[in-house]
Amino acid sequence: SVADILAKYNEYRTNSIKSLPFGKHDSLSTLHKRMKKQRPDVNLNDYFIFTTISNPWKRVVSLYFYQKKMRHYPFRKKPNLTFRQYVTGYKKYFRLIQKVEDFTHPNPESPKINKIIRIEDIARKLPIYLKKRCHIKINPESFNRKKNTTHHKHYSFYYDDKTRNIVAEYFQKDIKMGNYTFQELSNKKLSAPK
């Protein structure tokens, strides 16, 4: 993960996420509030602040399989929940999925995000930004190690028109900001799973 790759440059690096002054997936507003309270001497404007964005259709499939594998909500109570049920029940299940706007629209006094990087471009672009802005050299190959992976077919296999449109509507800002499109596989079967 990006956090693991950059851990040696993190002055808050500890063995426990609980002892950090912030959470791994906190929004910039939350990070700013916690830092002001716990480390008032730190000015976040002095830091290179970035976040990543990923294809929402792919991300929802990944999260579905990850939550299912780990028996996370909602699979503890509904172990046989289908992908279609998961997506059409998005008002219950998507509350756990943060959108890029949750990270990038801080309150007016929060610092600004310096860069939003498509996860597909991170191995190529992040080392350039880190070298230029922070004088940190990162080997692009280090991004090839994946964490919390799931194994499944190409994401387009799991969608029908309804589920594809639900994700498109819910994540419309992510799609626009990342310039994402729904990519069909040419050899995909025409019928989607139930």
PDB file of C-alpha atoms in Angstrom:
ATOM      1  CA  SER A   1       0.000   0.000   0.000  1.00  0.00           C
ATOM      2  CA  VAL A   2       1.020   3.631  -0.402  1.00  0.00           C
ATOM      3  CA  ALA A   3       1.051   3.984   3.401  1.00  0.00           C
ATOM      4  CA  ASP A   4       3.525   1.095   3.699  1.00  0.00           C
ATOM      5  CA  ILE A   5       5.766   2.466   0.928  1.00  0.00           C
ATOM      6  CA  LEU A   6       5.924   5.892   2.573  1.00  0.00           C
ATOM      7  CA  ALA A   7       6.043   4.625   6.187  1.00  0.00           C
ATOM      8  CA  LYS A   8       9.733   5.387   6.703  1.00  0.00           C
ATOM      9  CA  TYR A   9       9.045   9.050   5.859  1.00  0.00           C
ATOM     10  CA  ASN A  10       6.106   9.273   8.272  1.00  0.00           C
ATOM     11  CA  GLU A  11       7.021  11.011  11.508  1.00  0.00           C
ATOM     12  CA  TYR A  12       3.933   9.455  13.117  1.00  0.00           C
ATOM     13  CA  ARG A  13       4.933   5.909  12.270  1.00  0.00           C
ATOM     14  CA  THR A  14       4.089   3.525  15.094  1.00  0.00           C
ATOM     15  CA  ASN A  15       3.173  -0.110  15.554  1.00  0.00           C
ATOM     16  CA  SER A  16      -0.449   0.729  16.220  1.00  0.00           C
ATOM     17  CA  ILE A  17      -2.826   2.782  14.096  1.00  0.00           C
ATOM     18  CA  LYS A  18      -4.629   3.638  17.361  1.00  0.00           C
ATOM     19  CA  SER A  19      -1.659   5.664  18.571  1.00  0.00           C
ATOM     20  CA  LEU A  20      -1.623   7.813  15.421  1.00  0.00           C
ATOM     21  CA  PRO A  21      -3.155  11.287  15.643  1.00  0.00           C
ATOM     22  CA  PHE A  22      -5.287  10.404  12.614  1.00  0.00           C
ATOM     23  CA  GLY A  23      -6.896   7.419  10.942  1.00  0.00           C
ATOM     24  CA  LYS A  24      -5.641   5.812   7.764  1.00  0.00           C
ATOM     25  CA  HIS A  25      -8.709   6.828   5.732  1.00  0.00           C
ATOM     26  CA  ASP A  26      -9.556  10.138   7.361  1.00  0.00           C
ATOM     27  CA  SER A  27     -10.770  13.047   5.275  1.00  0.00           C
ATOM     28  CA  LEU A  28      -8.600  16.137   5.082  1.00  0.00           C
ATOM     29  CA  SER A  29     -11.052  18.032   7.315  1.00  0.00           C
ATOM     30  CA  THR A  30     -10.858  15.335   9.996  1.00  0.00           C
ATOM     31  CA  LEU A  31      -7.069  15.171   9.752  1.00  0.00           C
ATOM     32  CA  HIS A  32      -6.852  18.951  10.018  1.00  0.00           C
ATOM     33  CA  LYS A  33      -9.081  19.050  13.137  1.00  0.00           C
ATOM     34  CA  ARG A  34      -7.153  16.276  14.866  1.00  0.00           C
ATOM     35  CA  MET A  35      -3.778  17.762  14.025  1.00  0.00           C
ATOM     36  CA  LYS A  36      -4.830  21.201  15.300  1.00  0.00           C
ATOM     37  CA  LYS A  37      -5.919  19.629  18.567  1.00  0.00           C
ATOM     38  CA  GLN A  38      -3.104  17.119  19.087  1.00  0.00           C
ATOM     39  CA  ARG A  39      -0.215  18.778  17.239  1.00  0.00           C
ATOM     40  CA  PRO A  40      -0.889  22.551  17.035  1.00  0.00           C
ATOM     41  CA  ASP A  41       2.772  23.094  16.115  1.00  0.00           C
ATOM     42  CA  VAL A  42       2.251  21.302  12.754  1.00  0.00           C
ATOM     43  CA  ASN A  43       1.154  23.346   9.757  1.00  0.00           C
ATOM     44  CA  LEU A  44      -0.324  21.019   7.146  1.00  0.00           C
ATOM     45  CA  ASN A  45       0.296  23.644   4.468  1.00  0.00           C
ATOM     46  CA  ASP A  46       3.977  22.726   4.812  1.00  0.00           C
ATOM     47  CA  TYR A  47       3.234  19.191   3.596  1.00  0.00           C
ATOM     48  CA  PHE A  48       2.630  17.674   0.166  1.00  0.00           C
ATOM     49  CA  ILE A  49      -0.937  16.403   0.525  1.00  0.00           C
ATOM     50  CA  PHE A  50      -2.258  13.928  -2.003  1.00  0.00           C
ATOM     51  CA  THR A  51      -4.989  11.355  -2.337  1.00  0.00           C
ATOM     52  CA  THR A  52      -5.826   8.672  -4.835  1.00  0.00           C
ATOM     53  CA  ILE A  53      -8.906   8.033  -6.897  1.00  0.00           C
ATOM     54  CA  SER A  54      -9.936   4.755  -8.500  1.00  0.00           C
ATOM     55  CA  ASN A  55     -12.477   3.508 -10.999  1.00  0.00           C
ATOM     56  CA  PRO A  56     -15.738   3.341  -9.001  1.00  0.00           C
ATOM     57  CA  TRP A  57     -17.161   0.366 -10.905  1.00  0.00           C
ATOM     58  CA  LYS A  58     -13.994  -1.614 -10.290  1.00  0.00           C
ATOM     59  CA  ARG A  59     -13.792  -0.417  -6.704  1.00  0.00           C
ATOM     60  CA  VAL A  60     -17.346  -1.511  -5.838  1.00  0.00           C
ATOM     61  CA  VAL A  61     -16.664  -5.019  -7.212  1.00  0.00           C
ATOM     62  CA  SER A  62     -13.431  -5.192  -5.219  1.00  0.00           C
ATOM     63  CA  LEU A  63     -15.110  -4.024  -2.035  1.00  0.00           C
ATOM     64  CA  TYR A  64     -17.969  -6.483  -2.517  1.00  0.00           C
ATOM     65  CA  PHE A  65     -15.550  -9.418  -2.744  1.00  0.00           C
ATOM     66  CA  TYR A  66     -13.313  -8.115   0.052  1.00  0.00           C
ATOM     67  CA  GLN A  67     -16.222  -7.631   2.472  1.00  0.00           C
ATOM     68  CA  LYS A  68     -17.588 -11.032   1.516  1.00  0.00           C
ATOM     69  CA  LYS A  69     -14.208 -12.743   2.052  1.00  0.00           C
ATOM     70  CA  MET A  70     -13.660 -11.014   5.402  1.00  0.00           C
ATOM     71  CA  ARG A  71     -17.297 -11.476   6.490  1.00  0.00           C
ATOM     72  CA  HIS A  72     -17.605  -7.734   7.063  1.00  0.00           C
ATOM     73  CA  TYR A  73     -20.904  -5.879   7.052  1.00  0.00           C
ATOM     74  CA  PRO A  74     -23.300  -6.763   5.439  1.00  0.00           C
ATOM     75  CA  PHE A  75     -22.071 -10.339   4.945  1.00  0.00           C
ATOM     76  CA  ARG A  76     -22.131 -11.292   8.622  1.00  0.00           C
ATOM     77  CA  LYS A  77     -25.919 -11.296   8.499  1.00  0.00           C
ATOM     78  CA  LYS A  78     -26.368 -11.935   4.771  1.00  0.00           C
ATOM     79  CA  PRO A  79     -23.585 -14.280   3.621  1.00  0.00           C
ATOM     80  CA  ASN A  80     -25.372 -15.065   0.329  1.00  0.00           C
ATOM     81  CA  LEU A  81     -25.938 -11.452  -0.702  1.00  0.00           C
ATOM     82  CA  THR A  82     -25.481 -11.216  -4.469  1.00  0.00           C
ATOM     83  CA  PHE A  83     -23.576  -8.439  -6.174  1.00  0.00           C
ATOM     84  CA  ARG A  84     -26.841  -7.097  -7.639  1.00  0.00           C
ATOM     85  CA  GLN A  85     -28.455  -7.011  -4.176  1.00  0.00           C
ATOM     86  CA  TYR A  86     -25.358  -5.313  -2.794  1.00  0.00           C
ATOM     87  CA  VAL A  87     -25.460  -2.557  -5.413  1.00  0.00           C
ATOM     88  CA  THR A  88     -29.245  -2.072  -5.454  1.00  0.00           C
ATOM     89  CA  GLY A  89     -29.130  -1.849  -1.651  1.00  0.00           C
ATOM     90  CA  TYR A  90     -26.468   0.867  -1.922  1.00  0.00           C
ATOM     91  CA  LYS A  91     -28.197   3.219   0.527  1.00  0.00           C
ATOM     92  CA  LYS A  92     -27.439   0.650   3.234  1.00  0.00           C
ATOM     93  CA  TYR A  93     -24.166  -0.800   1.960  1.00  0.00           C
ATOM     94  CA  PHE A  94     -22.426   2.109   0.220  1.00  0.00           C
ATOM     95  CA  ARG A  95     -22.362   4.200   3.367  1.00  0.00           C
ATOM     96  CA  LEU A  96     -19.008   2.547   4.004  1.00  0.00           C
ATOM     97  CA  ILE A  97     -17.581   3.575   0.626  1.00  0.00           C
ATOM     98  CA  GLN A  98     -16.042   7.006   0.685  1.00  0.00           C
ATOM     99  CA  LYS A  99     -16.122   9.198  -2.387  1.00  0.00           C
ATOM    100  CA  VAL A 100     -13.204  11.361  -3.436  1.00  0.00           C
ATOM    101  CA  GLU A 101     -15.202  14.446  -2.435  1.00  0.00           C
ATOM    102  CA  ASP A 102     -15.218  13.133   1.163  1.00  0.00           C
ATOM    103  CA  PHE A 103     -11.444  13.624   1.130  1.00  0.00           C
ATOM    104  CA  THR A 104     -11.039  16.654  -1.113  1.00  0.00           C
ATOM    105  CA  HIS A 105     -13.654  19.163   0.019  1.00  0.00           C
ATOM    106  CA  PRO A 106     -12.279  20.387   3.318  1.00  0.00           C
ATOM    107  CA  ASN A 107     -13.722  23.166   5.390  1.00  0.00           C
ATOM    108  CA  PRO A 108     -12.456  26.652   4.403  1.00  0.00           C
ATOM    109  CA  GLU A 109      -9.674  26.697   7.002  1.00  0.00           C
ATOM    110  CA  SER A 110      -8.274  23.287   6.022  1.00  0.00           C
ATOM    111  CA  PRO A 111      -5.243  23.038   3.768  1.00  0.00           C
ATOM    112  CA  LYS A 112      -5.787  22.106   0.133  1.00  0.00           C
ATOM    113  CA  ILE A 113      -4.988  18.791  -1.516  1.00  0.00           C
ATOM    114  CA  ASN A 114      -1.943  19.297  -3.735  1.00  0.00           C
ATOM    115  CA  LYS A 115      -2.598  16.348  -6.014  1.00  0.00           C
ATOM    116  CA  ILE A 116      -5.259  13.747  -6.806  1.00  0.00           C
ATOM    117  CA  ILE A 117      -3.701  10.722  -8.511  1.00  0.00           C
ATOM    118  CA  ARG A 118      -5.551   7.987 -10.367  1.00  0.00           C
ATOM    119  CA  ILE A 119      -4.625   4.698  -8.698  1.00  0.00           C
ATOM    120  CA  GLU A 120      -3.894   3.305 -12.172  1.00  0.00           C
ATOM    121  CA  ASP A 121      -1.195   5.995 -12.594  1.00  0.00           C
ATOM    122  CA  ILE A 122       0.287   5.945  -9.109  1.00  0.00           C
ATOM    123  CA  ALA A 123       3.428   3.907  -9.879  1.00  0.00           C
ATOM    124  CA  ARG A 124       4.296   6.286 -12.698  1.00  0.00           C
ATOM    125  CA  LYS A 125       3.238   9.647 -11.237  1.00  0.00           C
ATOM    126  CA  LEU A 126       3.692   9.548  -7.454  1.00  0.00           C
ATOM    127  CA  PRO A 127       7.489   8.993  -7.567  1.00  0.00           C
ATOM    128  CA  ILE A 128       7.783  12.068  -9.824  1.00  0.00           C
ATOM    129  CA  TYR A 129       5.722  14.273  -7.482  1.00  0.00           C
ATOM    130  CA  LEU A 130       7.512  13.013  -4.369  1.00  0.00           C
ATOM    131  CA  LYS A 131      10.937  13.624  -5.890  1.00  0.00           C
ATOM    132  CA  LYS A 132       9.980  17.094  -7.130  1.00  0.00           C
ATOM    133  CA  ARG A 133       8.038  18.291  -4.067  1.00  0.00           C
ATOM    134  CA  CYS A 134       9.559  16.341  -1.180  1.00  0.00           C
ATOM    135  CA  HIS A 135      12.980  15.211  -2.440  1.00  0.00           C
ATOM    136  CA  ILE A 136      11.995  11.596  -1.762  1.00  0.00           C
ATOM    137  CA  LYS A 137      13.085   8.891  -4.181  1.00  0.00           C
ATOM    138  CA  ILE A 138      10.679   5.965  -4.466  1.00  0.00           C
ATOM    139  CA  ASN A 139      11.204   3.013  -6.776  1.00  0.00           C
ATOM    140  CA  PRO A 140       8.099   2.705  -9.019  1.00  0.00           C
ATOM    141  CA  GLU A 141       8.426  -1.097  -8.761  1.00  0.00           C
ATOM    142  CA  SER A 142       7.522  -0.906  -5.058  1.00  0.00           C
ATOM    143  CA  PHE A 143       3.925  -0.159  -6.109  1.00  0.00           C
ATOM    144  CA  ASN A 144       3.585  -3.612  -7.661  1.00  0.00           C
ATOM    145  CA  ARG A 145       3.048  -5.200  -4.241  1.00  0.00           C
ATOM    146  CA  LYS A 146      -0.673  -5.262  -3.525  1.00  0.00           C
ATOM    147  CA  LYS A 147      -2.389  -5.424  -0.161  1.00  0.00           C
ATOM    148  CA  ASN A 148      -5.925  -6.638   0.595  1.00  0.00           C
ATOM    149  CA  THR A 149      -6.417  -8.023  -2.888  1.00  0.00           C
ATOM    150  CA  THR A 150      -9.490  -9.854  -4.113  1.00  0.00           C
ATOM    151  CA  HIS A 151      -9.731 -12.342  -6.957  1.00  0.00           C
ATOM    152  CA  HIS A 152     -12.569 -12.005  -9.420  1.00  0.00           C
ATOM    153  CA  LYS A 153     -13.350 -11.557 -13.087  1.00  0.00           C
ATOM    154  CA  HIS A 154     -13.132  -8.207 -14.874  1.00  0.00           C
ATOM    155  CA  TYR A 155     -15.479  -5.798 -13.101  1.00  0.00           C
ATOM    156  CA  SER A 156     -17.770  -5.371 -16.128  1.00  0.00           C
ATOM    157  CA  PHE A 157     -18.856  -9.015 -15.814  1.00  0.00           C
ATOM    158  CA  TYR A 158     -20.807  -8.262 -12.619  1.00  0.00           C
ATOM    159  CA  TYR A 159     -22.884  -5.322 -13.836  1.00  0.00           C
ATOM    160  CA  ASP A 160     -26.178  -4.982 -15.646  1.00  0.00           C
ATOM    161  CA  ASP A 161     -27.619  -1.634 -16.821  1.00  0.00           C
ATOM    162  CA  LYS A 162     -29.311  -0.910 -13.506  1.00  0.00           C
ATOM    163  CA  THR A 163     -26.301  -1.602 -11.277  1.00  0.00           C
ATOM    164  CA  ARG A 164     -23.930   0.200 -13.656  1.00  0.00           C
ATOM    165  CA  ASN A 165     -26.167   3.301 -13.517  1.00  0.00           C
ATOM    166  CA  ILE A 166     -26.500   3.196  -9.715  1.00  0.00           C
ATOM    167  CA  VAL A 167     -22.712   3.285  -9.335  1.00  0.00           C
ATOM    168  CA  ALA A 168     -22.413   5.977 -12.034  1.00  0.00           C
ATOM    169  CA  GLU A 169     -24.896   8.204 -10.219  1.00  0.00           C
ATOM    170  CA  TYR A 170     -23.505   7.650  -6.729  1.00  0.00           C
ATOM    171  CA  PHE A 171     -19.900   8.256  -7.823  1.00  0.00           C
ATOM    172  CA  GLN A 172     -20.504  10.849 -10.537  1.00  0.00           C
ATOM    173  CA  LYS A 173     -17.865  13.265  -9.176  1.00  0.00           C
ATOM    174  CA  ASP A 174     -15.268  10.494  -8.896  1.00  0.00           C
ATOM    175  CA  ILE A 175     -16.000   9.433 -12.469  1.00  0.00           C
ATOM    176  CA  LYS A 176     -15.687  12.974 -13.757  1.00  0.00           C
ATOM    177  CA  MET A 177     -12.582  13.820 -11.717  1.00  0.00           C
ATOM    178  CA  GLY A 178     -10.797  10.603 -12.719  1.00  0.00           C
ATOM    179  CA  ASN A 179     -12.099  10.708 -16.295  1.00  0.00           C
ATOM    180  CA  TYR A 180     -13.371   7.135 -15.911  1.00  0.00           C
ATOM    181  CA  THR A 181     -15.592   5.219 -18.300  1.00  0.00           C
ATOM    182  CA  PHE A 182     -17.233   1.847 -17.904  1.00  0.00           C
ATOM    183  CA  GLN A 183     -15.124  -0.571 -19.947  1.00  0.00           C
ATOM    184  CA  GLU A 184     -16.803  -3.657 -21.339  1.00  0.00           C
ATOM    185  CA  LEU A 185     -14.745  -6.706 -22.230  1.00  0.00           C
ATOM    186  CA  SER A 186     -15.319  -7.728 -25.831  1.00  0.00           C
ATOM    187  CA  ASN A 187     -15.373 -11.458 -24.988  1.00  0.00           C
ATOM    188  CA  LYS A 188     -17.682 -11.040 -21.968  1.00  0.00           C
ATOM    189  CA  LYS A 189     -20.857 -13.107 -21.879  1.00  0.00           C
ATOM    190  CA  LEU A 190     -23.957 -11.022 -22.455  1.00  0.00           C
ATOM    191  CA  SER A 191     -25.759 -12.134 -19.305  1.00  0.00           C
ATOM    192  CA  ALA A 192     -24.663 -10.767 -15.966  1.00  0.00           C
ATOM    193  CA  PRO A 193     -24.729 -12.852 -12.777  1.00  0.00           C
ATOM    194  CA  LYS A 194     -27.776 -12.500 -10.523  1.00  0.00           C
TER     195      LYS A 194
END
